[in-house]
Amino acid sequence: DVKVTQSSRYLVKRTGEKVFLECVQDMDHENMFWYRQDPGLGLRLIYFSYDVKMKEKGDIPEGYSVSREKKERFSLILESASTNQTSMYLCASSFPGEGGETQYFGPGTRLLVL
Amino acid sequence: DQQVKQNSPSLSVQEGRISILNCDYTNSMFDYFLWYKKYPAEGPTFLISISSIKDKNEDGRFTVFLNKSAKHLSLHIVPSQPGDSAVYFCAASPEGNMLTFGGGTRLMVKP
């Protein structure tokens, strides 16, 4: 069974803080994704990575950066957290070239920025 | 501008009846469509998919219909069960596994 884990289920941070969200998958997937989920807006892609040290911007990359130093780990970084980054953050992984049904999601991290 | 839209934020259905969730898209390059289901405090899980060469795909109680000319797809759940209560997201892809998601519909199935 594919397992995608995220380092925290809930986080509370202050405006201006640097925030790290970690995601680890155990299926040797090349592709990894970071989404945020907001009411009425669904899941929006922030960044994705198709290989170690590779990254591509998604639909809403502003205010975020990512790091992929190892195949199994994909980190999302908020350099200076702002209140409009309060959201649910979801990580996913998949093999390349397969259909979208092969995206496996972690449980999510609910981030509150005060 | 959202390329994938779910216009009903919520839907309430009696147990045993049919649930119909709708989704519209604008990008004619989308050729693969999926439905994901999400319970609270869990990540979304894949439910069912359909490619643009088909107009119907069925898996047990779940059927997805695709109307390409109308750029519309729907998910039918028959019969609905209380355990189906969740948020349902439709998603579309022009190729590979880059997905664009709709805003979600919260389904409540009442016993």
PDB file of C-alpha atoms in Angstrom:
ATOM      1  CA  ASP A   1       0.000   0.000   0.000  1.00  0.00           C
ATOM      2  CA  VAL A   2       1.281   3.433  -0.946  1.00  0.00           C
ATOM      3  CA  LYS A   3       1.922   5.666   1.977  1.00  0.00           C
ATOM      4  CA  VAL A   4       2.316   9.426   1.808  1.00  0.00           C
ATOM      5  CA  THR A   5       2.989  11.044   5.144  1.00  0.00           C
ATOM      6  CA  GLN A   6       3.088  14.695   6.105  1.00  0.00           C
ATOM      7  CA  SER A   7       5.102  15.908   9.052  1.00  0.00           C
ATOM      8  CA  SER A   8       2.317  17.744  10.860  1.00  0.00           C
ATOM      9  CA  ARG A   9      -1.457  17.531  10.894  1.00  0.00           C
ATOM     10  CA  TYR A  10      -1.913  20.979  12.427  1.00  0.00           C
ATOM     11  CA  LEU A  11       0.384  23.974  12.592  1.00  0.00           C
ATOM     12  CA  VAL A  12      -0.040  27.444  14.024  1.00  0.00           C
ATOM     13  CA  LYS A  13       2.495  30.066  12.961  1.00  0.00           C
ATOM     14  CA  ARG A  14       2.869  33.813  13.214  1.00  0.00           C
ATOM     15  CA  THR A  15       3.014  36.237  10.308  1.00  0.00           C
ATOM     16  CA  GLY A  16       6.560  36.532   9.000  1.00  0.00           C
ATOM     17  CA  GLU A  17       7.724  33.157  10.286  1.00  0.00           C
ATOM     18  CA  LYS A  18       9.477  30.693   7.993  1.00  0.00           C
ATOM     19  CA  VAL A  19       7.432  27.508   7.716  1.00  0.00           C
ATOM     20  CA  PHE A  20       8.545  24.070   6.522  1.00  0.00           C
ATOM     21  CA  LEU A  21       6.040  21.423   5.503  1.00  0.00           C
ATOM     22  CA  GLU A  22       7.522  17.994   4.918  1.00  0.00           C
ATOM     23  CA  CYS A  23       6.167  15.170   2.806  1.00  0.00           C
ATOM     24  CA  VAL A  24       7.549  11.648   2.505  1.00  0.00           C
ATOM     25  CA  GLN A  25       6.395   8.834   0.218  1.00  0.00           C
ATOM     26  CA  ASP A  26       7.471   5.214   0.381  1.00  0.00           C
ATOM     27  CA  MET A  27       6.682   4.008  -3.155  1.00  0.00           C
ATOM     28  CA  ASP A  28       9.708   5.270  -5.060  1.00  0.00           C
ATOM     29  CA  HIS A  29       7.509   7.662  -7.053  1.00  0.00           C
ATOM     30  CA  GLU A  30       9.251  10.137  -9.322  1.00  0.00           C
ATOM     31  CA  ASN A  31       6.493  12.745  -9.232  1.00  0.00           C
ATOM     32  CA  MET A  32       5.556  14.699  -6.138  1.00  0.00           C
ATOM     33  CA  PHE A  33       3.074  17.541  -5.782  1.00  0.00           C
ATOM     34  CA  TRP A  34       2.047  20.213  -3.302  1.00  0.00           C
ATOM     35  CA  TYR A  35      -1.537  21.511  -3.362  1.00  0.00           C
ATOM     36  CA  ARG A  36      -3.511  23.808  -1.156  1.00  0.00           C
ATOM     37  CA  GLN A  37      -7.206  23.249  -0.546  1.00  0.00           C
ATOM     38  CA  ASP A  38      -9.519  26.170   0.169  1.00  0.00           C
ATOM     39  CA  PRO A  39     -13.323  26.165   0.441  1.00  0.00           C
ATOM     40  CA  GLY A  40     -14.963  26.571  -2.948  1.00  0.00           C
ATOM     41  CA  LEU A  41     -11.640  26.602  -4.774  1.00  0.00           C
ATOM     42  CA  GLY A  42     -10.826  22.923  -4.607  1.00  0.00           C
ATOM     43  CA  LEU A  43      -7.215  21.824  -4.819  1.00  0.00           C
ATOM     44  CA  ARG A  44      -4.775  24.207  -6.464  1.00  0.00           C
ATOM     45  CA  LEU A  45      -1.313  23.120  -7.499  1.00  0.00           C
ATOM     46  CA  ILE A  46       1.517  25.090  -5.885  1.00  0.00           C
ATOM     47  CA  TYR A  47       4.609  23.237  -7.110  1.00  0.00           C
ATOM     48  CA  PHE A  48       5.506  19.841  -8.430  1.00  0.00           C
ATOM     49  CA  SER A  49       8.688  17.876  -8.934  1.00  0.00           C
ATOM     50  CA  TYR A  50       9.360  15.097 -11.423  1.00  0.00           C
ATOM     51  CA  ASP A  51      12.797  14.157 -10.137  1.00  0.00           C
ATOM     52  CA  VAL A  52      15.315  14.870  -7.429  1.00  0.00           C
ATOM     53  CA  LYS A  53      16.426  18.491  -7.473  1.00  0.00           C
ATOM     54  CA  MET A  54      13.852  19.285 -10.194  1.00  0.00           C
ATOM     55  CA  LYS A  55      10.869  21.532  -9.594  1.00  0.00           C
ATOM     56  CA  GLU A  56       8.191  23.205 -11.651  1.00  0.00           C
ATOM     57  CA  LYS A  57       5.777  25.970 -10.724  1.00  0.00           C
ATOM     58  CA  GLY A  58       2.138  25.100 -10.528  1.00  0.00           C
ATOM     59  CA  ASP A  59      -0.812  27.473 -10.695  1.00  0.00           C
ATOM     60  CA  ILE A  60      -0.132  29.450  -7.492  1.00  0.00           C
ATOM     61  CA  PRO A  61       3.597  29.391  -6.642  1.00  0.00           C
ATOM     62  CA  GLU A  62       3.844  32.946  -5.286  1.00  0.00           C
ATOM     63  CA  GLY A  63       5.022  33.051  -1.692  1.00  0.00           C
ATOM     64  CA  TYR A  64       6.203  29.444  -1.731  1.00  0.00           C
ATOM     65  CA  SER A  65       9.337  27.514  -2.575  1.00  0.00           C
ATOM     66  CA  VAL A  66      10.129  23.794  -2.576  1.00  0.00           C
ATOM     67  CA  SER A  67      13.045  21.462  -2.063  1.00  0.00           C
ATOM     68  CA  ARG A  68      13.559  17.923  -3.354  1.00  0.00           C
ATOM     69  CA  GLU A  69      16.939  16.680  -2.155  1.00  0.00           C
ATOM     70  CA  LYS A  70      15.896  13.039  -1.949  1.00  0.00           C
ATOM     71  CA  LYS A  71      13.462  11.101  -4.101  1.00  0.00           C
ATOM     72  CA  GLU A  72      11.150  10.238  -1.250  1.00  0.00           C
ATOM     73  CA  ARG A  73      10.969  13.689   0.322  1.00  0.00           C
ATOM     74  CA  PHE A  74       9.405  16.908  -0.972  1.00  0.00           C
ATOM     75  CA  SER A  75       9.366  19.996   1.213  1.00  0.00           C
ATOM     76  CA  LEU A  76       7.199  23.083   0.890  1.00  0.00           C
ATOM     77  CA  ILE A  77       8.636  26.284   2.315  1.00  0.00           C
ATOM     78  CA  LEU A  78       6.815  29.470   3.192  1.00  0.00           C
ATOM     79  CA  GLU A  79       9.652  31.983   3.400  1.00  0.00           C
ATOM     80  CA  SER A  80       7.599  34.556   5.297  1.00  0.00           C
ATOM     81  CA  ALA A  81       4.184  33.285   6.262  1.00  0.00           C
ATOM     82  CA  SER A  82       1.182  35.542   5.697  1.00  0.00           C
ATOM     83  CA  THR A  83      -2.411  35.229   6.860  1.00  0.00           C
ATOM     84  CA  ASN A  84      -3.611  34.483   3.303  1.00  0.00           C
ATOM     85  CA  GLN A  85      -1.539  31.310   3.436  1.00  0.00           C
ATOM     86  CA  THR A  86      -3.827  29.880   6.080  1.00  0.00           C
ATOM     87  CA  SER A  87      -5.061  26.751   4.355  1.00  0.00           C
ATOM     88  CA  MET A  88      -5.035  22.973   4.142  1.00  0.00           C
ATOM     89  CA  TYR A  89      -1.875  21.761   2.413  1.00  0.00           C
ATOM     90  CA  LEU A  90      -1.889  18.411   0.639  1.00  0.00           C
ATOM     91  CA  CYS A  91       1.051  16.486  -0.728  1.00  0.00           C
ATOM     92  CA  ALA A  92       0.715  13.820  -3.420  1.00  0.00           C
ATOM     93  CA  SER A  93       2.990  11.469  -5.341  1.00  0.00           C
ATOM     94  CA  SER A  94       2.754   9.352  -8.483  1.00  0.00           C
ATOM     95  CA  PHE A  95       4.696   7.559 -11.177  1.00  0.00           C
ATOM     96  CA  PRO A  96       5.243   9.666 -14.301  1.00  0.00           C
ATOM     97  CA  GLY A  97       3.125   9.249 -17.392  1.00  0.00           C
ATOM     98  CA  GLU A  98       0.275   7.418 -15.751  1.00  0.00           C
ATOM     99  CA  GLY A  99      -3.247   8.687 -15.322  1.00  0.00           C
ATOM    100  CA  GLY A 100      -4.318  11.016 -12.574  1.00  0.00           C
ATOM    101  CA  GLU A 101      -5.788   8.143 -10.630  1.00  0.00           C
ATOM    102  CA  THR A 102      -2.279   7.243  -9.572  1.00  0.00           C
ATOM    103  CA  GLN A 103      -1.846  10.374  -7.494  1.00  0.00           C
ATOM    104  CA  TYR A 104      -1.725   9.298  -3.875  1.00  0.00           C
ATOM    105  CA  PHE A 105      -2.378  11.956  -1.286  1.00  0.00           C
ATOM    106  CA  GLY A 106      -1.161  12.457   2.240  1.00  0.00           C
ATOM    107  CA  PRO A 107      -3.593  13.322   5.056  1.00  0.00           C
ATOM    108  CA  GLY A 108      -2.934  17.052   4.809  1.00  0.00           C
ATOM    109  CA  THR A 109      -1.526  19.748   7.078  1.00  0.00           C
ATOM    110  CA  ARG A 110      -3.898  22.395   8.308  1.00  0.00           C
ATOM    111  CA  LEU A 111      -1.888  25.606   8.686  1.00  0.00           C
ATOM    112  CA  LEU A 112      -3.121  28.639  10.567  1.00  0.00           C
ATOM    113  CA  VAL A 113      -1.117  31.845  10.210  1.00  0.00           C
ATOM    114  CA  LEU A 114      -1.910  34.453  12.852  1.00  0.00           C
TER     115      LEU A 114
ATOM    116  CA  ASP B   1     -10.882  31.759 -14.036  1.00  0.00           C
ATOM    117  CA  GLN B   2     -11.671  28.249 -12.888  1.00  0.00           C
ATOM    118  CA  GLN B   3     -11.370  25.742 -15.724  1.00  0.00           C
ATOM    119  CA  VAL B   4     -13.214  23.068 -13.761  1.00  0.00           C
ATOM    120  CA  LYS B   5     -16.343  24.056 -11.868  1.00  0.00           C
ATOM    121  CA  GLN B   6     -18.635  22.284  -9.481  1.00  0.00           C
ATOM    122  CA  ASN B   7     -21.554  24.644  -9.111  1.00  0.00           C
ATOM    123  CA  SER B   8     -23.223  22.889  -6.197  1.00  0.00           C
ATOM    124  CA  PRO B   9     -21.206  23.287  -2.995  1.00  0.00           C
ATOM    125  CA  SER B  10     -23.429  20.801  -1.185  1.00  0.00           C
ATOM    126  CA  LEU B  11     -25.985  18.087  -1.832  1.00  0.00           C
ATOM    127  CA  SER B  12     -28.243  16.219   0.570  1.00  0.00           C
ATOM    128  CA  VAL B  13     -29.757  12.851  -0.395  1.00  0.00           C
ATOM    129  CA  GLN B  14     -31.755  10.189   1.394  1.00  0.00           C
ATOM    130  CA  GLU B  15     -30.123   6.806   1.889  1.00  0.00           C
ATOM    131  CA  GLY B  16     -30.997   4.418  -0.942  1.00  0.00           C
ATOM    132  CA  ARG B  17     -31.720   7.186  -3.449  1.00  0.00           C
ATOM    133  CA  ILE B  18     -29.525   8.353  -6.296  1.00  0.00           C
ATOM    134  CA  SER B  19     -26.868  11.033  -5.789  1.00  0.00           C
ATOM    135  CA  ILE B  20     -25.918  13.067  -8.852  1.00  0.00           C
ATOM    136  CA  LEU B  21     -22.865  15.297  -8.665  1.00  0.00           C
ATOM    137  CA  ASN B  22     -22.127  17.613 -11.566  1.00  0.00           C
ATOM    138  CA  CYS B  23     -18.995  19.153 -13.006  1.00  0.00           C
ATOM    139  CA  ASP B  24     -18.393  21.540 -15.921  1.00  0.00           C
ATOM    140  CA  TYR B  25     -15.129  22.356 -17.647  1.00  0.00           C
ATOM    141  CA  THR B  26     -14.014  24.962 -20.137  1.00  0.00           C
ATOM    142  CA  ASN B  27     -10.701  23.703 -21.492  1.00  0.00           C
ATOM    143  CA  SER B  28     -11.275  21.624 -24.634  1.00  0.00           C
ATOM    144  CA  MET B  29      -7.768  20.170 -24.257  1.00  0.00           C
ATOM    145  CA  PHE B  30      -8.887  18.129 -21.245  1.00  0.00           C
ATOM    146  CA  ASP B  31      -9.183  14.506 -22.292  1.00  0.00           C
ATOM    147  CA  TYR B  32      -9.159  12.604 -19.016  1.00  0.00           C
ATOM    148  CA  PHE B  33     -11.522  13.140 -16.122  1.00  0.00           C
ATOM    149  CA  LEU B  34     -11.544  11.811 -12.595  1.00  0.00           C
ATOM    150  CA  TRP B  35     -13.539  11.929  -9.408  1.00  0.00           C
ATOM    151  CA  TYR B  36     -11.866  11.984  -6.015  1.00  0.00           C
ATOM    152  CA  LYS B  37     -13.511  11.488  -2.655  1.00  0.00           C
ATOM    153  CA  LYS B  38     -12.319  13.177   0.513  1.00  0.00           C
ATOM    154  CA  TYR B  39     -13.260  12.455   4.104  1.00  0.00           C
ATOM    155  CA  PRO B  40     -12.461  15.014   6.825  1.00  0.00           C
ATOM    156  CA  ALA B  41      -8.882  14.796   8.112  1.00  0.00           C
ATOM    157  CA  GLU B  42      -7.854  12.531   5.232  1.00  0.00           C
ATOM    158  CA  GLY B  43      -6.317  13.153   1.831  1.00  0.00           C
ATOM    159  CA  PRO B  44      -8.411  12.712  -1.337  1.00  0.00           C
ATOM    160  CA  THR B  45      -8.638   9.207  -2.743  1.00  0.00           C
ATOM    161  CA  PHE B  46      -9.280   8.267  -6.350  1.00  0.00           C
ATOM    162  CA  LEU B  47     -12.815   7.039  -7.050  1.00  0.00           C
ATOM    163  CA  ILE B  48     -13.445   6.647 -10.782  1.00  0.00           C
ATOM    164  CA  SER B  49     -12.215   8.041 -14.084  1.00  0.00           C
ATOM    165  CA  ILE B  50     -13.221   8.358 -17.722  1.00  0.00           C
ATOM    166  CA  SER B  51     -11.315   9.188 -20.869  1.00  0.00           C
ATOM    167  CA  SER B  52     -12.718  11.386 -23.608  1.00  0.00           C
ATOM    168  CA  ILE B  53     -13.154   8.437 -25.982  1.00  0.00           C
ATOM    169  CA  LYS B  54     -15.938   7.136 -23.748  1.00  0.00           C
ATOM    170  CA  ASP B  55     -19.193   8.631 -22.559  1.00  0.00           C
ATOM    171  CA  LYS B  56     -19.796   6.316 -19.611  1.00  0.00           C
ATOM    172  CA  ASN B  57     -17.776   4.339 -17.106  1.00  0.00           C
ATOM    173  CA  GLU B  58     -19.221   2.215 -14.358  1.00  0.00           C
ATOM    174  CA  ASP B  59     -17.717   0.736 -11.211  1.00  0.00           C
ATOM    175  CA  GLY B  60     -20.171  -0.862  -8.843  1.00  0.00           C
ATOM    176  CA  ARG B  61     -22.485   1.785  -7.435  1.00  0.00           C
ATOM    177  CA  PHE B  62     -20.542   4.586  -9.146  1.00  0.00           C
ATOM    178  CA  THR B  63     -21.056   5.690 -12.751  1.00  0.00           C
ATOM    179  CA  VAL B  64     -19.440   8.648 -14.453  1.00  0.00           C
ATOM    180  CA  PHE B  65     -21.015  10.182 -17.543  1.00  0.00           C
ATOM    181  CA  LEU B  66     -19.190  12.477 -19.946  1.00  0.00           C
ATOM    182  CA  ASN B  67     -20.880  14.851 -22.400  1.00  0.00           C
ATOM    183  CA  LYS B  68     -18.022  16.295 -24.443  1.00  0.00           C
ATOM    184  CA  SER B  69     -20.155  18.640 -26.518  1.00  0.00           C
ATOM    185  CA  ALA B  70     -21.532  20.225 -23.363  1.00  0.00           C
ATOM    186  CA  LYS B  71     -18.182  19.981 -21.534  1.00  0.00           C
ATOM    187  CA  HIS B  72     -20.019  18.374 -18.653  1.00  0.00           C
ATOM    188  CA  LEU B  73     -19.508  15.305 -16.535  1.00  0.00           C
ATOM    189  CA  SER B  74     -21.517  13.815 -13.744  1.00  0.00           C
ATOM    190  CA  LEU B  75     -21.085  11.195 -11.066  1.00  0.00           C
ATOM    191  CA  HIS B  76     -24.038   8.991 -10.172  1.00  0.00           C
ATOM    192  CA  ILE B  77     -24.079   7.009  -6.946  1.00  0.00           C
ATOM    193  CA  VAL B  78     -26.823   4.390  -6.735  1.00  0.00           C
ATOM    194  CA  PRO B  79     -27.904   3.498  -4.126  1.00  0.00           C
ATOM    195  CA  SER B  80     -26.448   6.164  -1.876  1.00  0.00           C
ATOM    196  CA  GLN B  81     -25.191   5.052   1.524  1.00  0.00           C
ATOM    197  CA  PRO B  82     -24.371   7.075   4.651  1.00  0.00           C
ATOM    198  CA  GLY B  83     -20.699   6.108   4.219  1.00  0.00           C
ATOM    199  CA  ASP B  84     -20.713   7.999   0.921  1.00  0.00           C
ATOM    200  CA  SER B  85     -20.984  11.266   2.841  1.00  0.00           C
ATOM    201  CA  ALA B  86     -17.828  13.138   1.903  1.00  0.00           C
ATOM    202  CA  VAL B  87     -16.545  15.933  -0.308  1.00  0.00           C
ATOM    203  CA  TYR B  88     -16.291  14.944  -3.965  1.00  0.00           C
ATOM    204  CA  PHE B  89     -13.865  16.655  -6.310  1.00  0.00           C
ATOM    205  CA  CYS B  90     -13.894  16.325 -10.052  1.00  0.00           C
ATOM    206  CA  ALA B  91     -10.571  16.762 -11.825  1.00  0.00           C
ATOM    207  CA  ALA B  92      -9.454  16.994 -15.428  1.00  0.00           C
ATOM    208  CA  SER B  93      -6.195  16.493 -17.238  1.00  0.00           C
ATOM    209  CA  PRO B  94      -4.965  17.292 -20.757  1.00  0.00           C
ATOM    210  CA  GLU B  95      -2.282  14.638 -20.565  1.00  0.00           C
ATOM    211  CA  GLY B  96      -0.349  12.534 -18.100  1.00  0.00           C
ATOM    212  CA  ASN B  97      -1.182  13.226 -14.499  1.00  0.00           C
ATOM    213  CA  MET B  98      -1.311  17.009 -14.153  1.00  0.00           C
ATOM    214  CA  LEU B  99      -4.727  17.594 -12.681  1.00  0.00           C
ATOM    215  CA  THR B 100      -6.995  20.625 -12.476  1.00  0.00           C
ATOM    216  CA  PHE B 101      -9.557  20.256  -9.700  1.00  0.00           C
ATOM    217  CA  GLY B 102     -13.039  21.633  -9.230  1.00  0.00           C
ATOM    218  CA  GLY B 103     -14.118  23.334  -6.037  1.00  0.00           C
ATOM    219  CA  GLY B 104     -15.761  20.252  -4.550  1.00  0.00           C
ATOM    220  CA  THR B 105     -19.293  19.218  -3.588  1.00  0.00           C
ATOM    221  CA  ARG B 106     -20.123  18.105  -0.063  1.00  0.00           C
ATOM    222  CA  LEU B 107     -22.479  15.128  -0.207  1.00  0.00           C
ATOM    223  CA  MET B 108     -24.572  14.267   2.836  1.00  0.00           C
ATOM    224  CA  VAL B 109     -26.468  10.984   2.745  1.00  0.00           C
ATOM    225  CA  LYS B 110     -29.128  10.860   5.425  1.00  0.00           C
ATOM    226  CA  PRO B 111     -30.117   7.527   6.982  1.00  0.00           C
TER     227      PRO B 111
END
